[in-house]
Short mmCIF file of C-alpha atoms in Angstrom, two decimals:
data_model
loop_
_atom_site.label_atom_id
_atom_site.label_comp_id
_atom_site.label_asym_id
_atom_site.label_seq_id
_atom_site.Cartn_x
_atom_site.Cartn_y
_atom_site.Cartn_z
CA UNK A 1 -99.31 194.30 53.08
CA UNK A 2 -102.70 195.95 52.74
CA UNK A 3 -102.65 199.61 52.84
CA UNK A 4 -105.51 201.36 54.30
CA UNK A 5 -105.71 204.97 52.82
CA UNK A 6 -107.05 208.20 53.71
CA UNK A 7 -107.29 210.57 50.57
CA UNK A 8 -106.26 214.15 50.73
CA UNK A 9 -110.19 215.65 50.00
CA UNK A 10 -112.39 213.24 51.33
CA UNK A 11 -113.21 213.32 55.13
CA UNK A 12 -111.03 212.01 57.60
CA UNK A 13 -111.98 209.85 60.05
CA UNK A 14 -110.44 208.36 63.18
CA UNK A 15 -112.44 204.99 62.95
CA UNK A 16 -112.56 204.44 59.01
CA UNK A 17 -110.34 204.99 56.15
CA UNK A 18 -111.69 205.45 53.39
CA UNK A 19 -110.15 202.24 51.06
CA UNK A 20 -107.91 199.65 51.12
CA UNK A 21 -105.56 198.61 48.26
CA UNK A 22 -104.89 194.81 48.46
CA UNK A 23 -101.57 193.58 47.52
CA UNK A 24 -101.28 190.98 44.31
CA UNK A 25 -100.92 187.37 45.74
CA UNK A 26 -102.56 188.06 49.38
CA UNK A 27 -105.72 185.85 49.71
CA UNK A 28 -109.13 187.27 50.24
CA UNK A 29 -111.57 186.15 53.02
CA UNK A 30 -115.09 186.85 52.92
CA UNK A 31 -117.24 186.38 55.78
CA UNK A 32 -121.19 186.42 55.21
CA UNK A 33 -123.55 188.27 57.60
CA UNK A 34 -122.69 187.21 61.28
CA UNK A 35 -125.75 188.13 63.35
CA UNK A 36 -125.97 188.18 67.37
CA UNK A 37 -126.11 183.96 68.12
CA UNK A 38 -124.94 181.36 69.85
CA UNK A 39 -123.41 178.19 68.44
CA UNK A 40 -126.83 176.44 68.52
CA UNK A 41 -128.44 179.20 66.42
CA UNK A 42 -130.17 181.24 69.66
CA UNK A 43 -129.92 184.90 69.78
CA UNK A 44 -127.79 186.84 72.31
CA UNK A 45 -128.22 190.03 73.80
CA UNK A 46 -132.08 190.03 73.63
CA UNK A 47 -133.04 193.98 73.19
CA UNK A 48 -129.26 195.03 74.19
CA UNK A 49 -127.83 196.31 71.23
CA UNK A 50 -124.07 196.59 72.85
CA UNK A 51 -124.74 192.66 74.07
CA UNK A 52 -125.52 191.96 70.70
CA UNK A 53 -122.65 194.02 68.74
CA UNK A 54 -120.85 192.08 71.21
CA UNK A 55 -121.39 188.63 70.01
CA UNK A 56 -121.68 189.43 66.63
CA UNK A 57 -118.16 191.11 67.10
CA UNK A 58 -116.74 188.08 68.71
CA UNK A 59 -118.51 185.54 65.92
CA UNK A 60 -116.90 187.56 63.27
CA UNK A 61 -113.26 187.28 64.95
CA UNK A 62 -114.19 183.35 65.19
CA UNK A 63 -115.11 183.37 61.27
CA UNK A 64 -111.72 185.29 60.44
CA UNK A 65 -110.10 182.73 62.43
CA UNK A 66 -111.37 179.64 60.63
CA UNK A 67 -109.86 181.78 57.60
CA UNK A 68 -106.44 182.53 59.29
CA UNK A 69 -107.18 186.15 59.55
CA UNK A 70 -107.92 188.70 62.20
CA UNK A 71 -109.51 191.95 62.52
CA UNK A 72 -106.55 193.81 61.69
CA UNK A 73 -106.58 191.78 58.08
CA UNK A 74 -110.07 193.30 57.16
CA UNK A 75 -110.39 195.57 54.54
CA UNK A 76 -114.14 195.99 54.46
CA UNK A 77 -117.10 195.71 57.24
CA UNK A 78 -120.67 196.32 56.55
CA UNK A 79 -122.51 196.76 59.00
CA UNK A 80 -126.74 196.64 59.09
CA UNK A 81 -128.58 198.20 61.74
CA UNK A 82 -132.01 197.95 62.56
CA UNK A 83 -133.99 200.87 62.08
CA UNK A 84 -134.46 202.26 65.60
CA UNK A 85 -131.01 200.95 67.02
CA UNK A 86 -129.16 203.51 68.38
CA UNK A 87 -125.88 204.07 67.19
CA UNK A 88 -124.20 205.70 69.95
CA UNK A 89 -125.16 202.05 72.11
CA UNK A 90 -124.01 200.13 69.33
CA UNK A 91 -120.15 201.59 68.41
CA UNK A 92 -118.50 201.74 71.19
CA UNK A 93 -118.95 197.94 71.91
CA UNK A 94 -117.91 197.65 67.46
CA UNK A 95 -114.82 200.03 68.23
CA UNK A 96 -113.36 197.63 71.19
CA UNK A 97 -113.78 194.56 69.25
CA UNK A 98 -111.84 196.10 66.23
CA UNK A 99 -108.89 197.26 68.83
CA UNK A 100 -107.71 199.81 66.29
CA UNK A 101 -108.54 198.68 63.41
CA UNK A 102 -110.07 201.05 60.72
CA UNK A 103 -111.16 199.44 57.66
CA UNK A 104 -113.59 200.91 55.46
CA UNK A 105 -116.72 200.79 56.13
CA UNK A 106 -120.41 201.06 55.11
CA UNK A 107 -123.31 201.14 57.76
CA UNK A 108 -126.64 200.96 56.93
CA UNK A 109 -130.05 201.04 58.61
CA UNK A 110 -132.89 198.14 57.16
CA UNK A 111 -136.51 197.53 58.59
CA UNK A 112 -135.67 194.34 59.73
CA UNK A 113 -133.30 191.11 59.41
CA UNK A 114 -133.68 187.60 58.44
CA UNK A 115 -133.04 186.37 62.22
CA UNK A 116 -136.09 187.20 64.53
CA UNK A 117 -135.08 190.24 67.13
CA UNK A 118 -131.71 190.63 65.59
CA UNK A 119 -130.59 194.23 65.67
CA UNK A 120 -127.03 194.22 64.07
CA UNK A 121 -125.64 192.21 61.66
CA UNK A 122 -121.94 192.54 60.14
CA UNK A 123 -119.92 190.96 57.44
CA UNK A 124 -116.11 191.32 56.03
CA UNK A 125 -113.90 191.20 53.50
CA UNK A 126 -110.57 190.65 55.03
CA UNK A 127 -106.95 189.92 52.99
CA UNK A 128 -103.93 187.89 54.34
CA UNK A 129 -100.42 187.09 52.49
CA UNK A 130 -99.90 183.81 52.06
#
């Protein structure tokens, strides 16, 4: 089983720790960017940043799925934010889609994303014994 550790000397955090040692044999997943869109491709959530954490939320628990894993399983989420997004929108609608999971985690703010009037884009790295 994965163990997700919190260091004696680095911060602790309620909603991160701070790495996660992988057991030998368990299979990686890795799940590229998942922005806010439908099946067909159209964006959710227009200027809503929660609406969009949302869907992107839900399309990464779909991608885990195809992979046999949930959100409990992942050991790393990045998450990009655009610039002006605010955070405190944005997490609380993350933090209820991760139902108390804390992986580690790196968040980062970019001018823009490839998808037009995308504010929030996340991708995983999740591990499963097989």
């Amino acid at each position: 089983m994965t163990q997700l550790l919190r260091p004696e000397g680095l911060v602790r955090s309620p909603a991160f720790a701070q790495l996660a040692v992988v057991p030998p044999g368990a299979t990686t997943i890795y799940v590229g960017g998942q922005n806010a869109v439908d099946a067909t491709g159209e964006l959710v959530g227009g200027t809503d940043v929660a609406a969009q954490v949302e869907r992107v939320m839900a399309n990464l628990k779909t991608a885990l799925a195809a992979g046999g894993a949930t959100v409990q399983d992942v050991v790393m989420l990045t998450i990009l934010l655009v610039e002006d997004v605010d955070l405190a929108q944005a997490y609380p609608a993350a933090a209820a889609a991760l139902a108390g999971a804390t992986p580690p985690v790196t968040v980062q703010r970019v001018a823009g994303l490839a998808m037009p009037g995308a504010l929030v884009e996340v991708s995983a790295i999740a591990a499963v014994a097989r």
